[in-house]
Tab-separated table of C-alpha atoms and ligand atoms in Angstrom:
chain	number	residue	atom	x	y	z
A	135	MET	CA	0.000	0.000	0.000
A	136	THR	CA	1.215	3.473	-0.798
A	137	GLN	CA	1.793	5.831	2.072
A	138	PRO	CA	-1.174	7.987	3.112
A	139	LEU	CA	-0.961	11.590	2.003
A	140	LEU	CA	-1.272	13.993	4.936
A	141	LEU	CA	-1.798	17.742	4.625
A	142	LEU	CA	-1.100	19.887	7.692
A	143	THR	CA	-2.055	23.461	8.418
A	144	ASN	CA	-2.779	25.680	11.419
A	145	ASP	CA	-3.812	29.190	12.395
A	146	ASP	CA	-0.866	30.131	14.622
A	147	GLY	CA	1.439	30.459	11.634
A	148	TYR	CA	4.110	28.257	10.065
A	149	THR	CA	6.754	28.889	12.724
A	150	SER	CA	4.546	27.875	15.639
A	151	GLU	CA	5.895	25.053	17.769
A	152	GLY	CA	2.602	23.139	17.714
A	153	LEU	CA	2.710	22.722	13.936
A	154	GLN	CA	6.367	21.762	13.834
A	155	VAL	CA	5.990	19.175	16.626
A	156	LEU	CA	2.938	17.749	14.838
A	157	ALA	CA	4.764	17.493	11.507
A	158	ASP	CA	7.659	15.667	13.183
A	159	ALA	CA	5.308	13.291	15.010
A	160	LEU	CA	3.503	12.336	11.784
A	161	GLU	CA	6.701	11.595	9.883
A	162	GLY	CA	6.680	7.900	9.015
A	163	LEU	CA	2.897	7.552	9.240
A	164	GLY	CA	2.540	9.044	5.801
A	165	GLU	CA	3.840	11.606	3.373
A	166	VAL	CA	3.605	14.876	5.301
A	167	TRP	CA	2.925	18.146	3.488
A	168	VAL	CA	2.548	21.486	5.260
A	169	VAL	CA	0.735	24.519	3.828
A	170	ALA	CA	0.375	27.075	6.615
A	171	PRO	CA	-0.174	30.815	7.046
A	172	ASP	CA	3.010	32.889	7.129
A	173	ARG	CA	1.839	34.596	10.334
A	174	GLU	CA	-0.570	34.261	13.236
A	175	ASN	CA	-4.199	33.955	12.109
A	176	SER	CA	-6.003	32.946	15.288
A	177	ALA	CA	-9.733	33.731	15.496
A	178	VAL	CA	-10.023	34.494	11.784
A	179	SER	CA	-12.722	31.838	11.611
A	180	HIS	CA	-13.496	30.574	8.104
A	181	ALA	CA	-12.296	33.689	6.243
A	182	LEU	CA	-11.357	33.221	2.597
A	183	THR	CA	-9.260	35.836	0.806
A	184	LEU	CA	-11.031	37.010	-2.348
A	185	SER	CA	-10.018	40.674	-2.560
A	186	ARG	CA	-6.329	40.272	-3.430
A	187	PRO	CA	-4.004	37.656	-4.939
A	188	LEU	CA	-2.336	35.151	-2.624
A	189	ARG	CA	1.379	34.425	-2.559
A	190	MET	CA	2.651	30.974	-1.722
A	191	THR	CA	6.315	30.409	-0.906
A	192	ARG	CA	8.018	27.008	-0.903
A	193	LEU	CA	10.316	26.926	2.126
A	194	ALA	CA	11.568	23.355	1.801
A	195	ASP	CA	10.549	20.024	0.342
A	196	ARG	CA	6.764	19.656	0.992
A	197	ARG	CA	6.692	22.848	3.096
A	198	PHE	CA	4.846	26.005	2.000
A	199	VAL	CA	3.674	29.290	3.528
A	200	VAL	CA	0.810	31.423	2.254
A	201	ASP	CA	0.143	35.097	3.016
A	202	GLY	CA	-3.470	34.227	3.764
A	203	THR	CA	-5.849	32.548	6.155
A	204	PRO	CA	-5.966	28.902	7.274
A	205	THR	CA	-8.891	28.366	4.873
A	206	ASP	CA	-6.784	29.830	2.032
A	207	CYS	CA	-4.007	27.389	2.960
A	208	VAL	CA	-6.275	24.331	2.845
A	209	THR	CA	-7.741	25.490	-0.461
A	210	LEU	CA	-4.289	25.995	-2.007
A	211	GLY	CA	-3.007	22.794	-0.408
A	212	ILE	CA	-5.773	20.603	-1.814
A	213	CYS	CA	-6.562	22.409	-5.075
A	214	GLN	CA	-3.068	23.542	-6.094
A	215	VAL	CA	-0.140	21.930	-4.258
A	216	LEU	CA	-1.679	18.435	-4.190
A	217	LYS	CA	-4.156	18.918	-7.030
A	218	ASP	CA	-3.370	15.682	-8.816
A	219	ARG	CA	-3.269	13.600	-5.643
A	220	ASN	CA	-6.156	13.892	-3.200
A	221	PRO	CA	-4.881	14.020	0.405
A	222	ASP	CA	-6.160	11.221	2.663
A	223	LEU	CA	-6.368	13.420	5.747
A	224	VAL	CA	-6.005	17.061	6.747
A	225	ILE	CA	-4.780	17.812	10.268
A	226	SER	CA	-5.075	21.347	11.602
A	227	GLY	CA	-2.995	22.346	14.615
A	228	ILE	CA	-1.644	21.819	17.080
A	229	ASN	CA	-3.217	25.054	18.172
A	230	PHE	CA	-1.721	26.990	21.077
A	231	GLY	CA	-4.808	27.147	23.292
A	232	ALA	CA	-8.187	25.461	23.551
A	233	ASN	CA	-10.883	25.405	20.856
A	234	MET	CA	-13.938	24.254	22.752
A	235	GLY	CA	-17.622	25.081	23.062
A	236	ASP	CA	-18.798	28.212	21.255
A	237	ASP	CA	-15.197	29.135	20.466
A	238	VAL	CA	-15.102	26.627	17.601
A	239	HIS	CA	-17.016	29.235	15.584
A	240	TYR	CA	-14.152	31.759	15.870
A	241	SER	CA	-11.384	29.231	15.498
A	242	GLY	CA	-9.146	29.337	12.441
A	243	THR	CA	-7.876	25.892	13.449
A	244	VAL	CA	-11.330	24.291	13.357
A	245	SER	CA	-12.378	26.225	10.239
A	246	ALA	CA	-9.349	24.950	8.342
A	247	ALA	CA	-10.501	21.417	9.147
A	248	PHE	CA	-14.024	22.332	8.000
A	249	GLU	CA	-12.612	23.623	4.718
A	250	ALA	CA	-11.008	20.238	4.141
A	251	VAL	CA	-14.352	18.558	4.818
A	252	ILE	CA	-16.060	20.913	2.340
A	253	LEU	CA	-13.447	19.896	-0.240
A	254	GLY	CA	-14.148	16.229	0.470
A	255	VAL	CA	-11.119	15.349	2.605
A	256	PRO	CA	-11.500	13.916	6.140
A	257	ALA	CA	-10.061	16.194	8.813
A	258	ILE	CA	-8.993	16.498	12.430
A	259	ALA	CA	-8.446	19.718	14.407
A	260	VAL	CA	-6.085	19.444	17.380
A	261	SER	CA	-5.684	22.048	20.130
A	262	GLN	CA	-3.460	22.079	23.177
A	263	VAL	CA	-5.026	23.622	26.245
A	264	VAL	CA	-2.381	25.866	27.775
A	265	GLY	CA	-1.667	25.530	31.477
A	266	GLU	CA	1.147	24.852	33.906
A	267	GLY	CA	3.624	22.295	32.591
A	268	PHE	CA	1.987	21.865	29.180
A	269	SER	CA	3.900	20.566	26.212
A	270	PHE	CA	2.843	19.775	22.646
A	271	HIS	CA	4.400	16.346	22.726
A	272	PHE	CA	1.528	14.321	24.126
A	273	ALA	CA	-0.933	16.081	21.811
A	274	ALA	CA	1.327	15.294	18.837
A	275	LYS	CA	1.649	11.648	19.837
A	276	PHE	CA	-2.106	11.407	20.298
A	277	ALA	CA	-2.770	13.187	16.992
A	278	ARG	CA	-0.684	10.541	15.241
A	279	LEU	CA	-2.608	7.702	16.889
A	280	LEU	CA	-5.953	9.301	16.051
A	281	ALA	CA	-4.830	10.009	12.476
A	282	GLU	CA	-3.927	6.336	12.131
A	283	ARG	CA	-7.378	5.293	13.364
A	284	VAL	CA	-9.196	7.779	11.122
A	285	LEU	CA	-7.219	6.510	8.122
A	286	GLU	CA	-8.279	2.956	9.049
A	287	ARG	CA	-11.883	3.601	10.034
A	288	GLY	CA	-12.812	6.705	8.033
A	289	LEU	CA	-15.227	9.457	9.053
A	290	PRO	CA	-18.692	10.305	7.771
A	291	ALA	CA	-18.645	12.904	4.988
A	292	ALA	CA	-19.134	16.481	6.274
A	293	THR	CA	-17.923	15.585	9.782
A	294	LEU	CA	-14.608	16.309	11.488
A	295	LEU	CA	-13.084	15.448	14.839
A	296	ASN	CA	-12.212	18.346	17.130
A	297	VAL	CA	-9.605	17.355	19.719
A	298	ASN	CA	-8.595	19.299	22.832
A	299	VAL	CA	-5.698	18.033	24.927
A	300	PRO	CA	-5.402	18.978	28.625
A	301	PRO	CA	-2.203	20.591	29.923
A	302	GLY	CA	-1.083	17.798	32.250
A	303	PRO	CA	-0.642	14.072	31.599
A	304	PRO	CA	-4.125	12.994	30.362
A	305	ALA	CA	-6.341	10.783	32.550
A	306	GLY	CA	-7.971	9.205	29.482
A	307	ILE	CA	-9.962	9.894	26.340
A	308	ALA	CA	-13.567	11.181	26.275
A	309	PHE	CA	-15.904	11.477	23.297
A	310	CYS	CA	-18.088	14.452	24.172
A	311	ARG	CA	-20.197	17.331	22.891
A	312	LEU	CA	-19.464	21.043	22.712
A	313	GLY	CA	-19.745	22.957	25.956
A	314	LYS	CA	-20.957	26.417	26.756
A	315	ARG	CA	-18.719	29.363	27.546
A	316	ARG	CA	-19.595	32.702	29.057
A	317	TYR	CA	-17.581	35.851	28.564
A	318	THR	CA	-17.567	37.671	31.862
A	319	GLU	CA	-16.473	40.958	30.352
A	320	GLY	CA	-17.188	40.958	26.624
A	321	VAL	CA	-15.653	44.340	25.814
A	322	VAL	CA	-12.960	46.205	27.733
A	323	GLU	CA	-12.793	49.973	27.189
A	324	ASP	CA	-9.380	51.610	27.344
A	325	THR	CA	-7.546	54.765	26.250
A	326	ASP	CA	-4.775	54.588	23.642
A	327	PRO	CA	-1.473	56.562	23.957
A	328	ARG	CA	-3.057	59.387	21.882
A	329	GLY	CA	-5.904	59.774	24.334
A	330	ARG	CA	-8.534	58.153	22.157
A	331	THR	CA	-10.971	55.582	23.434
A	332	CYS	CA	-10.357	52.051	22.210
A	333	TYR	CA	-11.804	48.635	22.881
A	334	TRP	CA	-10.555	45.107	23.450
A	335	ILE	CA	-12.898	42.230	22.698
A	336	GLY	CA	-12.735	39.208	24.973
A	337	GLY	CA	-10.645	40.933	27.600
A	338	GLY	CA	-12.414	39.373	30.544
A	339	ALA	CA	-11.666	36.038	32.169
A	340	PRO	CA	-13.486	33.201	30.363
A	341	VAL	CA	-15.870	31.101	32.390
A	342	TRP	CA	-17.379	27.830	31.197
A	343	GLU	CA	-20.477	26.082	32.433
A	344	PRO	CA	-19.625	22.866	34.310
A	345	ILE	CA	-21.874	20.564	32.244
A	346	PRO	CA	-20.875	16.875	32.318
A	347	GLY	CA	-20.350	15.336	28.900
A	348	THR	CA	-19.007	18.561	27.373
A	349	ASP	CA	-15.509	19.302	26.111
A	350	PHE	CA	-14.826	21.964	28.778
A	351	HIS	CA	-15.834	19.597	31.542
A	352	GLU	CA	-13.832	16.630	30.230
A	353	VAL	CA	-10.676	18.663	29.687
A	354	ALA	CA	-11.008	20.198	33.167
A	355	SER	CA	-11.223	16.612	34.483
A	356	GLY	CA	-7.960	15.811	32.718
A	357	PHE	CA	-9.319	13.975	29.675
A	358	VAL	CA	-8.499	14.404	26.005
A	359	ALA	CA	-11.827	15.651	24.610
A	360	ILE	CA	-12.892	14.479	21.142
A	361	THR	CA	-15.991	16.127	19.670
A	362	PRO	CA	-17.415	15.207	16.258
A	363	LEU	CA	-18.506	18.404	14.493
A	364	GLN	CA	-20.722	18.509	11.442
A	365	LEU	CA	-20.849	21.061	8.706
A	366	ASP	CA	-24.642	20.997	8.425
A	367	MET	CA	-25.795	23.640	10.907
A	368	THR	CA	-29.465	22.985	10.183
A	369	ASP	CA	-31.484	22.490	13.354
A	370	HIS	CA	-33.311	19.402	12.112
A	371	GLN	CA	-35.544	19.177	15.175
A	372	LEU	CA	-36.736	22.768	14.875
A	373	LEU	CA	-37.075	22.369	11.123
A	374	ALA	CA	-39.515	19.503	11.617
A	375	THR	CA	-41.482	21.579	14.145
A	376	LEU	CA	-41.538	24.618	11.852
A	377	GLN	CA	-42.754	22.532	8.936
A	378	ARG	CA	-45.474	21.009	11.103
A	379	GLU	CA	-46.529	24.383	12.507
A	380	ALA	CA	-45.994	26.395	9.319
A	381	ALA	CA	-49.597	27.566	9.162
A	382	GLN	CA	-49.413	29.041	12.686
A	383	TRP	CA	-46.639	31.433	11.586
A	384	ARG	CA	-49.091	33.134	9.216
A	385	LEU	CA	-46.244	34.187	6.899
A	386	SER	CA	-46.655	35.262	3.329
A	387	ALA	CA	-44.048	35.871	0.655
A	388	ARG	CA	-46.380	38.141	-1.240
B	559	MN	MN1	-4.430	29.760	17.107
């Protein structure tokens, strides 16, 4: 059997330790290609660059940087760099910091994995929760094991696995759902050096709801949290209700 073709990207930028440790850990499992942003792109979500041309620079054999977003990188990776050879798996990460609960919507790391799924390639997003004594090495080792299993077992189309690794030595593995986070102080007002008012978003300390069976809860209990995420954001339950109760809405398009 030929070696699996693995495409790596991230949102922290090409030089981030998490990506480099991941690339090293996957060496030998398959043919590892990296197409990553040339700088930090955290919280850019699923942004795609359409208003200017993109530049891609080859840094070494199978290693490229793009002056764009993580989604741009996956698009160029699949549709340009590896256009004649479909990758078997895209792995995004290892992100510096958690991507759990509602935060997956802001995450460039998770969105890059979603872009792969949109383009028909199975994907995993891996994030390292930062805390005392953390290192990327366990997350990288685990990412390799999970990649191996996904290559063996496959994933449903339009679904990815979102992985968050706790800072200390993990107590085990938990399959779980997304949790709920609260921002205690959504916007912080400040004054810039020129005396003008400015604002920081997300300046307050994050607080998560302690709901068992959620990623936040499992990671806080020392487990590696694995959450399957699907691209289809349709609320199928509400859709069925709306269709049943359509007449009660008394809506008209005319
Ligand atoms: Mn990041």
